[in-house]
Amino acid sequence: MSTLMEDDIKRWTAKRKTSLVLDIIQGKTTISEASRAFDLNPSEVEQWVDEGKRGMENALRTKPLEVKEQYEKQLRELQQAYGEAMLELRARKKLASLLGNEDEK
């Protein structure tokens, strides 16, 4: 196993999971060997491997600038939706006030 692995791991940090997943991908160990060695559920380790592969695929598919642009676009869309919701809420309150429905405020 990797040098980052201690015998008695109490908390599986992202760094430790990454190390174990890399060992599995590189063929240094198998899912079943790692599960036995660290007393882990094999399906949990398999999930880490799958998530790691998906993460690598996404990291290699997308350039960091594209990710930033996607987040900025999403943020603008959320800000616009929030603004529209606040405008609608104010309009409803004003209408309720004009109609004399004070309990809807």
mmCIF file with all atom_site columns, C-alpha atoms in Angstrom:
data_model
loop_
_atom_site.group_PDB
_atom_site.id
_atom_site.type_symbol
_atom_site.label_atom_id
_atom_site.label_alt_id
_atom_site.label_comp_id
_atom_site.label_asym_id
_atom_site.label_entity_id
_atom_site.label_seq_id
_atom_site.pdbx_PDB_ins_code
_atom_site.Cartn_x
_atom_site.Cartn_y
_atom_site.Cartn_z
_atom_site.occupancy
_atom_site.B_iso_or_equiv
_atom_site.pdbx_formal_charge
_atom_site.auth_seq_id
_atom_site.auth_comp_id
_atom_site.auth_asym_id
_atom_site.auth_atom_id
_atom_site.pdbx_PDB_model_num
ATOM 1   C CA . MET A 1 1   ? 0.000   0.000  0.000   1.00 0.00 ? 1   MET A CA 1
ATOM 2   C CA . SER A 1 2   ? 0.964   3.626  -0.326  1.00 0.00 ? 2   SER A CA 1
ATOM 3   C CA . THR A 1 3   ? 3.154   5.371  2.217   1.00 0.00 ? 3   THR A CA 1
ATOM 4   C CA . LEU A 1 4   ? 0.219   7.629  3.199   1.00 0.00 ? 4   LEU A CA 1
ATOM 5   C CA . MET A 1 5   ? -1.591  4.660  4.723   1.00 0.00 ? 5   MET A CA 1
ATOM 6   C CA . GLU A 1 6   ? -1.296  4.049  8.423   1.00 0.00 ? 6   GLU A CA 1
ATOM 7   C CA . ASP A 1 7   ? -2.270  0.790  10.068  1.00 0.00 ? 7   ASP A CA 1
ATOM 8   C CA . ASP A 1 8   ? -5.093  2.170  12.192  1.00 0.00 ? 8   ASP A CA 1
ATOM 9   C CA . ILE A 1 9   ? -7.040  4.790  10.215  1.00 0.00 ? 9   ILE A CA 1
ATOM 10  C CA . LYS A 1 10  ? -9.866  6.344  12.175  1.00 0.00 ? 10  LYS A CA 1
ATOM 11  C CA . ARG A 1 11  ? -10.968 8.914  9.586   1.00 0.00 ? 11  ARG A CA 1
ATOM 12  C CA . TRP A 1 12  ? -10.820 8.530  5.824   1.00 0.00 ? 12  TRP A CA 1
ATOM 13  C CA . THR A 1 13  ? -9.861  11.964 4.518   1.00 0.00 ? 13  THR A CA 1
ATOM 14  C CA . ALA A 1 14  ? -9.991  12.823 0.831   1.00 0.00 ? 14  ALA A CA 1
ATOM 15  C CA . LYS A 1 15  ? -6.198  12.528 0.711   1.00 0.00 ? 15  LYS A CA 1
ATOM 16  C CA . ARG A 1 16  ? -6.250  9.003  2.153   1.00 0.00 ? 16  ARG A CA 1
ATOM 17  C CA . LYS A 1 17  ? -9.085  7.937  -0.155  1.00 0.00 ? 17  LYS A CA 1
ATOM 18  C CA . THR A 1 18  ? -7.174  9.334  -3.130  1.00 0.00 ? 18  THR A CA 1
ATOM 19  C CA . SER A 1 19  ? -4.067  7.429  -2.141  1.00 0.00 ? 19  SER A CA 1
ATOM 20  C CA . LEU A 1 20  ? -5.996  4.180  -1.821  1.00 0.00 ? 20  LEU A CA 1
ATOM 21  C CA . VAL A 1 21  ? -7.869  4.719  -5.097  1.00 0.00 ? 21  VAL A CA 1
ATOM 22  C CA . LEU A 1 22  ? -4.595  5.430  -6.909  1.00 0.00 ? 22  LEU A CA 1
ATOM 23  C CA . ASP A 1 23  ? -3.093  2.249  -5.481  1.00 0.00 ? 23  ASP A CA 1
ATOM 24  C CA . ILE A 1 24  ? -6.079  0.302  -6.806  1.00 0.00 ? 24  ILE A CA 1
ATOM 25  C CA . ILE A 1 25  ? -5.988  1.957  -10.236 1.00 0.00 ? 25  ILE A CA 1
ATOM 26  C CA . GLN A 1 26  ? -2.225  1.383  -10.505 1.00 0.00 ? 26  GLN A CA 1
ATOM 27  C CA . GLY A 1 27  ? -2.687  -2.275 -9.646  1.00 0.00 ? 27  GLY A CA 1
ATOM 28  C CA . LYS A 1 28  ? -0.752  -2.094 -6.376  1.00 0.00 ? 28  LYS A CA 1
ATOM 29  C CA . THR A 1 29  ? -3.749  -3.588 -4.572  1.00 0.00 ? 29  THR A CA 1
ATOM 30  C CA . THR A 1 30  ? -7.294  -4.679 -5.286  1.00 0.00 ? 30  THR A CA 1
ATOM 31  C CA . ILE A 1 31  ? -10.609 -3.547 -3.880  1.00 0.00 ? 31  ILE A CA 1
ATOM 32  C CA . SER A 1 32  ? -11.010 -6.773 -1.938  1.00 0.00 ? 32  SER A CA 1
ATOM 33  C CA . GLU A 1 33  ? -7.454  -6.615 -0.533  1.00 0.00 ? 33  GLU A CA 1
ATOM 34  C CA . ALA A 1 34  ? -7.922  -2.976 0.520   1.00 0.00 ? 34  ALA A CA 1
ATOM 35  C CA . SER A 1 35  ? -11.310 -3.769 2.051   1.00 0.00 ? 35  SER A CA 1
ATOM 36  C CA . ARG A 1 36  ? -9.827  -6.547 4.164   1.00 0.00 ? 36  ARG A CA 1
ATOM 37  C CA . ALA A 1 37  ? -6.689  -4.602 5.094   1.00 0.00 ? 37  ALA A CA 1
ATOM 38  C CA . PHE A 1 38  ? -8.593  -1.551 6.311   1.00 0.00 ? 38  PHE A CA 1
ATOM 39  C CA . ASP A 1 39  ? -11.817 -3.255 7.420   1.00 0.00 ? 39  ASP A CA 1
ATOM 40  C CA . LEU A 1 40  ? -13.893 -1.362 4.851   1.00 0.00 ? 40  LEU A CA 1
ATOM 41  C CA . ASN A 1 41  ? -17.026 -2.359 2.987   1.00 0.00 ? 41  ASN A CA 1
ATOM 42  C CA . PRO A 1 42  ? -15.982 -3.407 -0.557  1.00 0.00 ? 42  PRO A CA 1
ATOM 43  C CA . SER A 1 43  ? -18.909 -1.512 -2.083  1.00 0.00 ? 43  SER A CA 1
ATOM 44  C CA . GLU A 1 44  ? -17.738 1.669  -0.337  1.00 0.00 ? 44  GLU A CA 1
ATOM 45  C CA . VAL A 1 45  ? -14.226 1.287  -1.737  1.00 0.00 ? 45  VAL A CA 1
ATOM 46  C CA . GLU A 1 46  ? -15.677 0.519  -5.165  1.00 0.00 ? 46  GLU A CA 1
ATOM 47  C CA . GLN A 1 47  ? -17.736 3.720  -4.921  1.00 0.00 ? 47  GLN A CA 1
ATOM 48  C CA . TRP A 1 48  ? -14.575 5.712  -4.117  1.00 0.00 ? 48  TRP A CA 1
ATOM 49  C CA . VAL A 1 49  ? -12.878 4.228  -7.198  1.00 0.00 ? 49  VAL A CA 1
ATOM 50  C CA . ASP A 1 50  ? -15.878 5.080  -9.395  1.00 0.00 ? 50  ASP A CA 1
ATOM 51  C CA . GLU A 1 51  ? -16.044 8.632  -8.020  1.00 0.00 ? 51  GLU A CA 1
ATOM 52  C CA . GLY A 1 52  ? -12.302 9.032  -8.538  1.00 0.00 ? 52  GLY A CA 1
ATOM 53  C CA . LYS A 1 53  ? -12.551 7.912  -12.145 1.00 0.00 ? 53  LYS A CA 1
ATOM 54  C CA . ARG A 1 54  ? -15.463 10.292 -12.790 1.00 0.00 ? 54  ARG A CA 1
ATOM 55  C CA . GLY A 1 55  ? -13.523 13.112 -11.163 1.00 0.00 ? 55  GLY A CA 1
ATOM 56  C CA . MET A 1 56  ? -10.477 12.423 -13.309 1.00 0.00 ? 56  MET A CA 1
ATOM 57  C CA . GLU A 1 57  ? -12.606 12.279 -16.439 1.00 0.00 ? 57  GLU A CA 1
ATOM 58  C CA . ASN A 1 58  ? -14.198 15.624 -15.638 1.00 0.00 ? 58  ASN A CA 1
ATOM 59  C CA . ALA A 1 59  ? -10.853 17.180 -14.744 1.00 0.00 ? 59  ALA A CA 1
ATOM 60  C CA . LEU A 1 60  ? -9.365  16.083 -18.037 1.00 0.00 ? 60  LEU A CA 1
ATOM 61  C CA . ARG A 1 61  ? -12.429 17.020 -20.082 1.00 0.00 ? 61  ARG A CA 1
ATOM 62  C CA . THR A 1 62  ? -12.839 20.573 -18.837 1.00 0.00 ? 62  THR A CA 1
ATOM 63  C CA . LYS A 1 63  ? -10.334 23.372 -18.693 1.00 0.00 ? 63  LYS A CA 1
ATOM 64  C CA . PRO A 1 64  ? -10.328 25.327 -15.400 1.00 0.00 ? 64  PRO A CA 1
ATOM 65  C CA . LEU A 1 65  ? -11.376 28.507 -17.201 1.00 0.00 ? 65  LEU A CA 1
ATOM 66  C CA . GLU A 1 66  ? -14.432 26.745 -18.613 1.00 0.00 ? 66  GLU A CA 1
ATOM 67  C CA . VAL A 1 67  ? -15.421 25.604 -15.125 1.00 0.00 ? 67  VAL A CA 1
ATOM 68  C CA . LYS A 1 68  ? -15.089 29.174 -13.820 1.00 0.00 ? 68  LYS A CA 1
ATOM 69  C CA . GLU A 1 69  ? -17.227 30.466 -16.677 1.00 0.00 ? 69  GLU A CA 1
ATOM 70  C CA . GLN A 1 70  ? -19.882 27.807 -15.979 1.00 0.00 ? 70  GLN A CA 1
ATOM 71  C CA . TYR A 1 71  ? -20.047 28.772 -12.294 1.00 0.00 ? 71  TYR A CA 1
ATOM 72  C CA . GLU A 1 72  ? -20.225 32.477 -13.127 1.00 0.00 ? 72  GLU A CA 1
ATOM 73  C CA . LYS A 1 73  ? -23.057 31.844 -15.602 1.00 0.00 ? 73  LYS A CA 1
ATOM 74  C CA . GLN A 1 74  ? -24.916 29.761 -13.024 1.00 0.00 ? 74  GLN A CA 1
ATOM 75  C CA . LEU A 1 75  ? -24.408 32.485 -10.406 1.00 0.00 ? 75  LEU A CA 1
ATOM 76  C CA . ARG A 1 76  ? -25.807 35.160 -12.761 1.00 0.00 ? 76  ARG A CA 1
ATOM 77  C CA . GLU A 1 77  ? -28.850 32.985 -13.484 1.00 0.00 ? 77  GLU A CA 1
ATOM 78  C CA . LEU A 1 78  ? -29.473 32.394 -9.772  1.00 0.00 ? 78  LEU A CA 1
ATOM 79  C CA . GLN A 1 79  ? -29.100 36.102 -8.998  1.00 0.00 ? 79  GLN A CA 1
ATOM 80  C CA . GLN A 1 80  ? -31.591 36.936 -11.742 1.00 0.00 ? 80  GLN A CA 1
ATOM 81  C CA . ALA A 1 81  ? -34.078 34.341 -10.450 1.00 0.00 ? 81  ALA A CA 1
ATOM 82  C CA . TYR A 1 82  ? -33.670 35.692 -6.906  1.00 0.00 ? 82  TYR A CA 1
ATOM 83  C CA . GLY A 1 83  ? -34.295 39.235 -8.101  1.00 0.00 ? 83  GLY A CA 1
ATOM 84  C CA . GLU A 1 84  ? -37.421 38.161 -9.951  1.00 0.00 ? 84  GLU A CA 1
ATOM 85  C CA . ALA A 1 85  ? -38.710 36.278 -6.895  1.00 0.00 ? 85  ALA A CA 1
ATOM 86  C CA . MET A 1 86  ? -38.137 39.296 -4.645  1.00 0.00 ? 86  MET A CA 1
ATOM 87  C CA . LEU A 1 87  ? -39.924 41.561 -7.134  1.00 0.00 ? 87  LEU A CA 1
ATOM 88  C CA . GLU A 1 88  ? -42.889 39.182 -7.241  1.00 0.00 ? 88  GLU A CA 1
ATOM 89  C CA . LEU A 1 89  ? -42.996 38.996 -3.437  1.00 0.00 ? 89  LEU A CA 1
ATOM 90  C CA . ARG A 1 90  ? -43.023 42.786 -3.137  1.00 0.00 ? 90  ARG A CA 1
ATOM 91  C CA . ALA A 1 91  ? -45.765 43.030 -5.757  1.00 0.00 ? 91  ALA A CA 1
ATOM 92  C CA . ARG A 1 92  ? -47.886 40.478 -3.905  1.00 0.00 ? 92  ARG A CA 1
ATOM 93  C CA . LYS A 1 93  ? -47.431 42.352 -0.620  1.00 0.00 ? 93  LYS A CA 1
ATOM 94  C CA . LYS A 1 94  ? -48.358 45.640 -2.271  1.00 0.00 ? 94  LYS A CA 1
ATOM 95  C CA . LEU A 1 95  ? -51.448 44.064 -3.854  1.00 0.00 ? 95  LEU A CA 1
ATOM 96  C CA . ALA A 1 96  ? -52.474 42.546 -0.523  1.00 0.00 ? 96  ALA A CA 1
ATOM 97  C CA . SER A 1 97  ? -52.028 45.942 1.110   1.00 0.00 ? 97  SER A CA 1
ATOM 98  C CA . LEU A 1 98  ? -54.137 47.658 -1.530  1.00 0.00 ? 98  LEU A CA 1
ATOM 99  C CA . LEU A 1 99  ? -56.868 45.021 -1.241  1.00 0.00 ? 99  LEU A CA 1
ATOM 100 C CA . GLY A 1 100 ? -56.903 45.332 2.517   1.00 0.00 ? 100 GLY A CA 1
ATOM 101 C CA . ASN A 1 101 ? -55.640 41.814 3.196   1.00 0.00 ? 101 ASN A CA 1
ATOM 102 C CA . GLU A 1 102 ? -53.303 42.798 5.990   1.00 0.00 ? 102 GLU A CA 1
ATOM 103 C CA . ASP A 1 103 ? -52.850 39.202 7.224   1.00 0.00 ? 103 ASP A CA 1
ATOM 104 C CA . GLU A 1 104 ? -51.078 38.223 3.940   1.00 0.00 ? 104 GLU A CA 1
ATOM 105 C CA . LYS A 1 105 ? -48.152 40.555 4.563   1.00 0.00 ? 105 LYS A CA 1
#
